[in-house]
Tab-separated table of C-alpha atoms and ligand atoms in Angstrom:
chain	number	residue	atom	x	y	z
A	1287	MET	CA	40.030	25.776	21.387
A	1288	ASN	CA	38.844	22.310	22.550
A	1289	GLY	CA	38.808	21.262	18.486
A	1290	LYS	CA	37.097	21.734	15.059
A	1291	VAL	CA	33.555	20.245	14.498
A	1292	ILE	CA	31.370	20.280	11.576
A	1293	VAL	CA	27.772	21.189	12.114
A	1294	THR	CA	25.697	19.687	9.490
A	1295	GLY	CA	22.374	21.774	9.488
A	1296	GLY	CA	23.653	24.460	11.949
A	1297	THR	CA	21.326	26.653	10.679
A	1298	GLY	CA	18.342	24.590	11.722
A	1299	TYR	CA	16.529	24.606	15.062
A	1300	ILE	CA	18.439	22.309	16.570
A	1301	GLY	CA	21.479	23.022	14.683
A	1302	SER	CA	21.623	26.806	15.437
A	1303	HIS	CA	21.323	26.253	19.597
A	1304	THR	CA	23.735	23.508	19.317
A	1305	ALA	CA	26.054	25.629	17.017
A	1306	VAL	CA	25.719	28.460	19.953
A	1307	GLU	CA	26.397	25.625	22.848
A	1308	LEU	CA	29.470	24.534	21.193
A	1309	ILE	CA	31.155	28.283	20.740
A	1310	THR	CA	30.259	28.882	24.222
A	1311	ALA	CA	32.412	25.688	25.144
A	1312	GLY	CA	35.291	26.469	23.091
A	1313	PHE	CA	34.563	24.448	20.153
A	1314	GLU	CA	35.675	26.122	16.253
A	1315	VAL	CA	32.291	25.663	14.397
A	1316	VAL	CA	32.100	24.938	10.887
A	1317	ILE	CA	28.295	24.596	9.710
A	1318	ILE	CA	27.232	23.095	6.510
A	1319	ASP	CA	24.026	23.644	5.744
A	1320	ASN	CA	21.893	23.844	1.904
A	1321	LEU	CA	19.304	25.842	3.801
A	1322	TYR	CA	16.475	24.027	2.500
A	1323	ASN	CA	14.933	24.627	5.459
A	1324	SER	CA	16.663	27.289	6.938
A	1325	ASP	CA	17.452	30.725	6.792
A	1326	ILE	CA	21.016	32.496	6.557
A	1327	SER	CA	20.021	35.492	8.932
A	1328	VAL	CA	20.096	32.482	11.644
A	1329	LEU	CA	24.394	33.092	11.801
A	1330	ASP	CA	23.981	36.659	12.565
A	1331	GLY	CA	22.032	35.068	15.439
A	1332	ILE	CA	24.453	32.814	16.343
A	1333	ARG	CA	26.716	35.858	16.173
A	1334	SER	CA	24.553	38.342	18.479
A	1335	ILE	CA	24.656	35.530	21.065
A	1336	THR	CA	28.613	34.600	20.682
A	1337	GLY	CA	30.314	37.446	19.137
A	1338	VAL	CA	31.668	34.522	16.325
A	1339	THR	CA	30.042	34.187	13.275
A	1340	PRO	CA	31.246	30.129	12.470
A	1341	LYS	CA	32.385	29.271	8.594
A	1342	PHE	CA	29.426	28.544	6.588
A	1343	TYR	CA	29.338	26.581	3.509
A	1344	ASP	CA	25.915	26.643	1.284
A	1345	TYR	CA	26.608	22.880	0.065
A	1346	ASP	CA	24.143	19.957	-0.099
A	1347	LEU	CA	25.788	16.629	1.592
A	1348	CYS	CA	24.540	14.736	-1.072
A	1349	ASP	CA	26.714	15.904	-3.420
A	1350	SER	CA	30.208	14.206	-2.141
A	1351	GLN	CA	32.822	16.484	-4.345
A	1352	LYS	CA	31.400	19.419	-1.957
A	1353	LEU	CA	31.801	17.707	0.893
A	1354	GLU	CA	35.593	16.402	-0.577
A	1355	GLU	CA	35.914	20.454	-0.760
A	1356	VAL	CA	35.075	21.231	2.898
A	1357	PHE	CA	37.329	18.662	4.135
A	1358	GLY	CA	39.799	19.760	1.935
A	1359	ALA	CA	39.692	23.500	2.800
A	1360	GLU	CA	39.072	22.402	6.573
A	1361	GLY	CA	41.858	20.823	6.890
A	1362	LYS	CA	41.627	18.337	10.446
A	1363	VAL	CA	38.176	17.700	11.747
A	1364	ASP	CA	37.770	16.227	15.148
A	1365	ALA	CA	34.157	15.390	15.071
A	1366	ILE	CA	30.820	16.270	13.130
A	1367	ILE	CA	27.346	16.114	14.188
A	1368	HIS	CA	25.100	15.706	11.538
A	1369	PHE	CA	21.699	17.221	12.133
A	1370	ALA	CA	21.154	18.174	8.088
A	1371	ALA	CA	17.946	16.260	7.324
A	1372	TYR	CA	14.109	16.790	5.721
A	1373	LYS	CA	12.241	16.136	8.967
A	1374	ALA	CA	8.019	16.403	8.291
A	1375	VAL	CA	6.417	13.843	8.549
A	1376	GLY	CA	3.357	14.643	6.702
A	1377	GLU	CA	5.013	15.286	3.439
A	1378	SER	CA	7.521	12.030	4.173
A	1379	VAL	CA	4.505	10.476	3.513
A	1380	ARG	CA	3.846	12.230	0.248
A	1381	LYS	CA	7.088	11.801	-0.611
A	1382	PRO	CA	9.175	9.009	0.666
A	1383	LEU	CA	11.765	8.403	-2.001
A	1384	GLU	CA	13.045	11.967	-1.736
A	1385	TYR	CA	13.255	11.524	1.997
A	1386	TYR	CA	14.989	8.015	1.813
A	1387	ARG	CA	17.168	9.773	-0.877
A	1388	ASN	CA	18.074	12.741	1.106
A	1389	ASN	CA	18.748	11.714	4.506
A	1390	LEU	CA	20.265	8.618	3.832
A	1391	THR	CA	22.400	9.823	0.614
A	1392	SER	CA	23.636	12.541	3.040
A	1393	LEU	CA	24.430	10.297	5.670
A	1394	MET	CA	26.217	7.732	3.684
A	1395	ASN	CA	28.433	10.406	2.207
A	1396	LEU	CA	29.823	11.963	5.646
A	1397	LEU	CA	30.384	8.374	7.240
A	1398	GLU	CA	32.609	7.975	4.032
A	1399	ALA	CA	34.703	11.220	3.773
A	1400	MET	CA	35.079	10.650	7.763
A	1401	GLU	CA	36.815	7.416	6.761
A	1402	ARG	CA	38.578	9.702	4.509
A	1403	HIS	CA	40.069	12.517	5.984
A	1404	ASN	CA	40.311	10.301	9.517
A	1405	THR	CA	37.510	12.292	11.789
A	1406	THR	CA	36.783	9.657	14.608
A	1407	ALA	CA	33.820	11.266	16.412
A	1408	LEU	CA	29.939	11.158	15.136
A	1409	VAL	CA	27.013	12.758	16.943
A	1410	PHE	CA	23.559	11.774	15.006
A	1411	SER	CA	20.445	13.560	15.433
A	1412	SER	CA	17.775	10.614	16.006
A	1413	SER	CA	14.522	10.620	17.289
A	1414	CYS	CA	12.038	9.020	19.706
A	1415	THR	CA	10.094	8.569	16.612
A	1416	VAL	CA	12.137	5.268	15.791
A	1417	TYR	CA	10.159	3.502	19.274
A	1418	GLY	CA	6.444	3.929	16.647
A	1419	GLN	CA	3.955	3.682	19.938
A	1420	PRO	CA	5.777	1.830	22.895
A	1421	ASP	CA	3.900	-1.047	24.757
A	1422	THR	CA	5.324	-0.112	28.022
A	1423	LEU	CA	6.154	3.696	29.777
A	1424	PRO	CA	9.010	5.689	29.899
A	1425	VAL	CA	10.871	4.125	27.050
A	1426	THR	CA	14.713	3.260	27.621
A	1427	GLU	CA	16.876	2.736	25.516
A	1428	SER	CA	16.588	-1.036	25.475
A	1429	SER	CA	12.656	-0.300	24.464
A	1430	PRO	CA	12.182	-2.460	21.363
A	1431	VAL	CA	12.485	-0.191	17.843
A	1432	LYS	CA	8.712	-0.456	16.428
A	1433	ASP	CA	7.372	-0.010	13.071
A	1434	ALA	CA	8.250	3.559	12.584
A	1435	ALA	CA	4.666	5.653	11.482
A	1436	SER	CA	6.625	7.464	8.293
A	1437	PRO	CA	9.212	7.709	6.022
A	1438	TYR	CA	10.319	10.277	8.199
A	1439	GLY	CA	10.547	7.974	11.103
A	1440	TYR	CA	12.037	5.132	8.742
A	1441	THR	CA	15.616	7.088	7.470
A	1442	LYS	CA	16.026	7.683	11.358
A	1443	GLN	CA	15.619	4.324	12.085
A	1444	ALA	CA	17.898	3.180	8.929
A	1445	GLY	CA	20.428	5.933	10.117
A	1446	GLU	CA	20.559	4.495	13.438
A	1447	VAL	CA	21.628	1.035	11.741
A	1448	ILE	CA	23.619	2.423	9.077
A	1449	ILE	CA	25.912	4.238	11.593
A	1450	ARG	CA	26.228	1.084	14.239
A	1451	ASP	CA	27.121	-1.428	11.215
A	1452	THR	CA	29.925	1.137	10.047
A	1453	MET	CA	31.113	1.910	13.531
A	1454	ALA	CA	31.236	-1.982	14.168
A	1455	SER	CA	33.403	-2.039	10.887
A	1456	ARG	CA	35.538	0.591	12.060
A	1457	PRO	CA	37.811	0.361	15.363
A	1458	GLY	CA	38.962	3.407	15.131
A	1459	GLN	CA	35.820	5.583	15.274
A	1460	LYS	CA	33.090	5.744	17.379
A	1461	ALA	CA	29.428	7.547	17.468
A	1462	ILE	CA	26.133	8.362	19.566
A	1463	SER	CA	22.805	8.472	18.299
A	1464	LEU	CA	20.701	10.743	20.202
A	1465	ARG	CA	17.016	10.163	20.520
A	1466	TYR	CA	15.189	13.355	21.108
A	1467	PHE	CA	11.541	13.538	22.451
A	1468	ASN	CA	10.203	16.935	21.686
A	1469	PRO	CA	12.311	19.893	21.787
A	1470	ILE	CA	10.621	22.883	22.180
A	1471	GLY	CA	11.269	27.138	23.170
A	1472	ALA	CA	14.099	29.286	21.513
A	1473	HIS	CA	17.043	30.738	23.169
A	1474	PRO	CA	16.181	33.089	25.831
A	1475	THR	CA	17.787	35.911	24.242
A	1476	ALA	CA	15.227	35.806	21.383
A	1477	PHE	CA	18.399	35.834	18.792
A	1478	ILE	CA	17.644	32.291	17.566
A	1479	GLY	CA	14.323	30.130	17.478
A	1480	GLU	CA	12.201	27.732	15.297
A	1481	LEU	CA	11.768	29.493	11.786
A	1482	PRO	CA	9.145	27.320	10.450
A	1483	ARG	CA	8.408	27.657	6.398
A	1484	GLY	CA	4.777	28.052	5.816
A	1485	VAL	CA	1.922	26.310	8.048
A	1486	PRO	CA	3.913	24.869	10.941
A	1487	GLU	CA	3.182	21.143	11.765
A	1488	ASN	CA	4.431	21.116	15.286
A	1489	LEU	CA	2.344	22.378	18.164
A	1490	VAL	CA	4.458	25.027	19.442
A	1491	PRO	CA	4.863	27.276	16.784
A	1492	TYR	CA	1.440	26.472	16.114
A	1493	ILE	CA	0.545	27.732	19.390
A	1494	THR	CA	2.681	31.119	19.260
A	1495	GLN	CA	1.378	31.805	15.457
A	1496	THR	CA	-1.958	31.519	16.698
A	1497	ALA	CA	-1.632	33.566	19.876
A	1498	ILE	CA	0.150	36.273	17.861
A	1499	GLY	CA	-2.673	36.375	15.279
A	1500	LEU	CA	-1.033	34.780	12.123
A	1501	ARG	CA	-3.656	31.934	12.628
A	1502	GLU	CA	-6.644	31.922	13.938
A	1503	GLU	CA	-6.969	29.065	16.254
A	1504	LEU	CA	-5.274	26.147	17.422
A	1505	LYS	CA	-6.899	22.650	16.169
A	1506	VAL	CA	-6.091	20.106	19.373
A	1507	PHE	CA	-5.883	16.742	17.375
A	1508	GLY	CA	-8.075	14.738	19.328
A	1509	THR	CA	-9.677	14.253	23.282
A	1510	ASP	CA	-10.456	10.740	22.890
A	1511	TYR	CA	-7.009	9.178	23.288
A	1512	ASP	CA	-6.785	6.978	26.637
A	1513	THR	CA	-4.812	9.680	28.384
A	1514	PRO	CA	-5.864	11.459	31.637
A	1515	ASP	CA	-7.391	14.291	29.808
A	1516	GLY	CA	-8.138	12.594	26.160
A	1517	SER	CA	-5.245	14.613	24.284
A	1518	CYS	CA	-2.004	12.816	23.260
A	1519	ILE	CA	0.846	13.029	25.841
A	1520	ARG	CA	4.848	14.014	24.676
A	1521	ASP	CA	7.929	14.518	26.378
A	1522	TYR	CA	8.716	18.199	25.635
A	1523	LEU	CA	12.273	19.224	26.540
A	1524	HIS	CA	13.989	22.925	26.007
A	1525	VAL	CA	16.016	23.176	22.666
A	1526	VAL	CA	18.781	24.655	25.122
A	1527	ASP	CA	18.837	21.797	27.146
A	1528	LEU	CA	18.632	19.467	23.859
A	1529	ALA	CA	21.484	21.537	22.332
A	1530	LYS	CA	23.822	21.099	25.486
A	1531	ALA	CA	23.248	17.186	25.586
A	1532	HIS	CA	25.122	17.193	21.940
A	1533	VAL	CA	28.311	19.078	23.690
A	1534	VAL	CA	28.428	16.445	26.495
A	1535	ALA	CA	27.873	13.782	23.942
A	1536	LEU	CA	30.676	15.078	21.904
A	1537	LYS	CA	32.952	15.581	24.939
A	1538	ARG	CA	32.292	12.330	25.776
A	1539	LEU	CA	33.430	10.767	22.009
A	1540	LEU	CA	36.646	13.446	22.016
A	1541	GLY	CA	37.666	12.268	25.745
A	1542	GLY	CA	37.798	8.614	25.671
A	1543	GLU	CA	34.994	8.358	28.248
A	1544	ASN	CA	32.719	6.002	25.807
A	1545	LYS	CA	31.754	2.840	26.984
A	1546	ALA	CA	31.253	1.315	23.234
A	1547	ASN	CA	31.722	2.979	19.925
A	1548	TYR	CA	27.954	3.064	18.984
A	1549	GLU	CA	25.990	4.271	22.153
A	1550	VAL	CA	22.734	5.671	22.129
A	1551	PHE	CA	20.619	7.874	24.265
A	1552	ASN	CA	17.603	9.344	25.226
A	1553	LEU	CA	16.930	13.313	25.515
A	1554	GLY	CA	13.788	13.758	27.299
A	1555	MET	CA	12.540	15.328	30.544
A	1556	GLY	CA	11.264	12.276	31.174
A	1557	LYS	CA	8.044	13.540	31.955
A	1558	GLY	CA	4.508	13.068	30.045
A	1559	VAL	CA	2.495	16.507	29.094
A	1560	SER	CA	-0.652	15.995	27.547
A	1561	VAL	CA	-1.528	19.038	25.000
A	1562	LEU	CA	-4.043	20.591	26.708
A	1563	GLU	CA	-1.626	20.680	29.863
A	1564	ALA	CA	1.029	22.347	26.758
A	1565	ILE	CA	-1.790	24.750	26.131
A	1566	ALA	CA	-2.490	25.509	29.872
A	1567	ALA	CA	1.127	25.926	30.785
A	1568	PHE	CA	1.311	28.352	27.458
A	1569	GLY	CA	-1.148	30.999	28.871
A	1570	LYS	CA	0.246	30.281	32.824
A	1571	ALA	CA	3.809	31.321	31.252
A	1572	THR	CA	2.635	34.237	29.070
A	1573	GLY	CA	-0.831	35.412	30.423
A	1574	VAL	CA	-1.736	35.349	26.928
A	1575	ARG	CA	-5.510	33.504	26.539
A	1576	LEU	CA	-5.303	31.067	23.038
A	1577	ASN	CA	-7.612	30.578	20.826
A	1578	TYR	CA	-8.423	26.593	20.451
A	1579	SER	CA	-10.864	24.357	19.804
A	1580	VAL	CA	-10.623	20.387	19.452
A	1581	THR	CA	-10.643	18.782	16.133
A	1582	GLY	CA	-10.434	14.810	15.159
A	1583	ARG	CA	-7.531	13.045	15.425
A	1584	ARG	CA	-4.316	13.145	13.040
A	1585	ALA	CA	-3.295	10.528	11.262
A	1586	GLY	CA	0.010	8.895	12.331
A	1587	ASP	CA	-0.179	10.371	16.111
A	1588	ILE	CA	1.157	8.446	18.722
A	1589	GLU	CA	-1.028	8.301	21.561
A	1590	LYS	CA	1.225	8.372	24.441
A	1591	ILE	CA	5.174	8.485	24.647
A	1592	TRP	CA	7.752	10.009	26.943
A	1593	ALA	CA	11.396	8.828	27.705
A	1594	ASP	CA	13.585	7.114	30.570
A	1595	PRO	CA	16.120	9.737	30.034
A	1596	SER	CA	18.231	8.230	33.318
A	1597	LEU	CA	21.153	6.569	31.293
A	1598	ALA	CA	21.486	10.059	29.769
A	1599	ASN	CA	21.438	11.707	33.361
A	1600	ARG	CA	23.920	8.996	34.377
A	1601	GLU	CA	26.525	8.397	31.712
A	1602	LEU	CA	26.491	12.072	30.352
A	1603	GLY	CA	26.032	13.645	33.127
A	1604	TRP	CA	23.038	15.795	31.386
A	1605	LYS	CA	19.793	16.787	32.759
A	1606	ALA	CA	17.196	18.912	31.140
A	1607	GLY	CA	15.980	21.303	33.832
A	1608	ILE	CA	14.194	24.137	32.046
A	1609	SER	CA	10.404	24.074	32.341
A	1610	ILE	CA	7.714	23.626	29.992
A	1611	GLU	CA	6.523	27.418	31.313
A	1612	GLU	CA	10.156	28.636	30.539
A	1613	ALA	CA	9.919	26.928	27.307
A	1614	MET	CA	6.653	28.414	26.176
A	1615	GLU	CA	8.065	31.843	27.322
A	1616	THR	CA	11.111	31.894	25.381
A	1617	ALA	CA	9.126	30.614	22.531
A	1618	TRP	CA	6.688	33.244	22.661
A	1619	ARG	CA	9.537	36.130	23.212
A	1620	TRP	CA	10.966	34.440	20.095
A	1621	GLU	CA	7.406	34.586	18.288
A	1622	ASN	CA	7.161	38.762	19.215
A	1623	LYS	CA	10.994	39.017	18.048
A	1624	LEU	CA	9.813	37.909	14.681
A	1625	LYS	CA	6.951	39.468	14.320
A	1626	ASN	CA	9.017	42.842	15.042
A	1627	LYS	CA	11.404	41.797	12.562
A	1628	LYS	CA	8.559	41.903	9.618
A	1629	SER	CA	7.206	45.275	10.654
B	293	WQD	C1	2.975	17.106	19.280
B	293	WQD	C2	1.526	17.084	19.943
B	293	WQD	C3	-0.085	16.296	18.115
B	293	WQD	C4	0.211	20.389	16.393
B	293	WQD	C5	7.134	15.364	16.507
B	293	WQD	C6	7.954	15.489	14.949
B	293	WQD	C7	8.376	14.132	14.554
B	293	WQD	C8	9.482	14.016	15.790
B	293	WQD	C9	9.065	14.176	17.227
B	293	WQD	C10	11.726	14.253	15.531
B	293	WQD	C11	0.584	16.130	19.273
B	293	WQD	C12	-0.336	18.085	18.824
B	293	WQD	C13	0.170	19.695	16.606
B	293	WQD	C14	-1.439	20.736	16.400
B	293	WQD	C15	-2.102	19.504	18.059
B	293	WQD	N1	10.738	14.638	16.365
B	293	WQD	N2	-0.997	18.875	18.298
B	293	WQD	N3	-2.701	20.592	17.081
B	293	WQD	O1	3.921	14.853	16.431
B	293	WQD	O2	5.304	14.365	18.907
B	293	WQD	O3	6.394	15.052	16.486
B	293	WQD	O4	8.282	15.404	17.319
B	293	WQD	O5	11.796	13.264	14.987
B	293	WQD	O6	9.108	14.500	13.602
B	293	WQD	O7	7.195	15.638	13.986
B	293	WQD	O8	5.114	16.469	17.557
B	293	WQD	O9	4.769	18.781	17.717
B	293	WQD	O10	3.873	17.998	16.228
B	293	WQD	O11	2.508	17.361	17.873
B	293	WQD	O12	-3.182	19.077	18.965
B	293	WQD	O13	-1.777	21.986	15.532
B	293	WQD	O14	0.287	18.118	20.027
B	293	WQD	O15	-1.425	15.827	17.931
B	293	WQD	O16	-0.026	15.236	20.141
B	293	WQD	P1	5.169	15.391	17.256
B	293	WQD	P2	3.885	18.282	17.241
């Protein structure tokens, strides 16, 4: 056993894939999730892959009493990986205070609990959204953090600052913020994957739901951008690659290999892929023809962004290697599995 890790948001999309990788790497995983945007059945998926059902607390991190209960019951906790947060960009524009209250209160409660219970390591789920529309590409960790496009984005920027300042005041503690680019795909076993509630906002679940007949057609939000084919460019990486980065980040902190007590890493493939190229990759990977049409731009969309992941490659010894075709294929396998479950 490598140690005990609390994974907040561990029944969510990235959290569940990370729980699997942590268990596989020999960690004891304790999940806290209020199931606001995830399903308890994810625990069965984790067990099917790993043979282990992680300990689970259906608690809201905004309730610091509940957090005390978890630490009281669990004893020594070596580290926390903090995923739990609201994450819908559009919704955050409509409900900014809910986003600020939920995402920041939960983080501050966790940081306070870490100090009380002498948990020394934290990995934080951050986002490339902190860069806004960068002036130069690819973006490195020292690219300027610009105005975020949404309250959601500001909660990630503020979250990073809160952690940085807290770590600066606590010599015995350390944290890493991981800035994800666009995670896609599902576990190759199709036991876990992305479970969007209602109409998906993100591209890949919208593609797979359209291909399976749940949605009529995919709308491509704009082909009049200043990009080679006119559609927006992102850096899509497979969720299992992303999950593995959390394990190496955690080992870096627990093994004392960190170079500062607060570090930041970009996690991406380092390759820009347009929306039209992503659609083509889906067709190539699955042989399924996708019904799509071009519509107007989506408010708040960034034209193009992709990562320079060389710091993570070098310092974490981590590299995203799963191709976009494989990612599309696993997303499609998962969509089919969901359909079979329902019927
Ligand atoms: C990708 C591209 C759309 C849907 C996401 C998260 C954000 C942040 C980064 C975590 C864009 C286009 C999409 C559709 C389309 N992650 N698209 N038709 O906007 O990069 O942001 O990743 O912090 O929170 O939301 O990802 O998957 O929504 O869009 O044409 O129906 O696909 O315009 O260019 P995005 P996305």
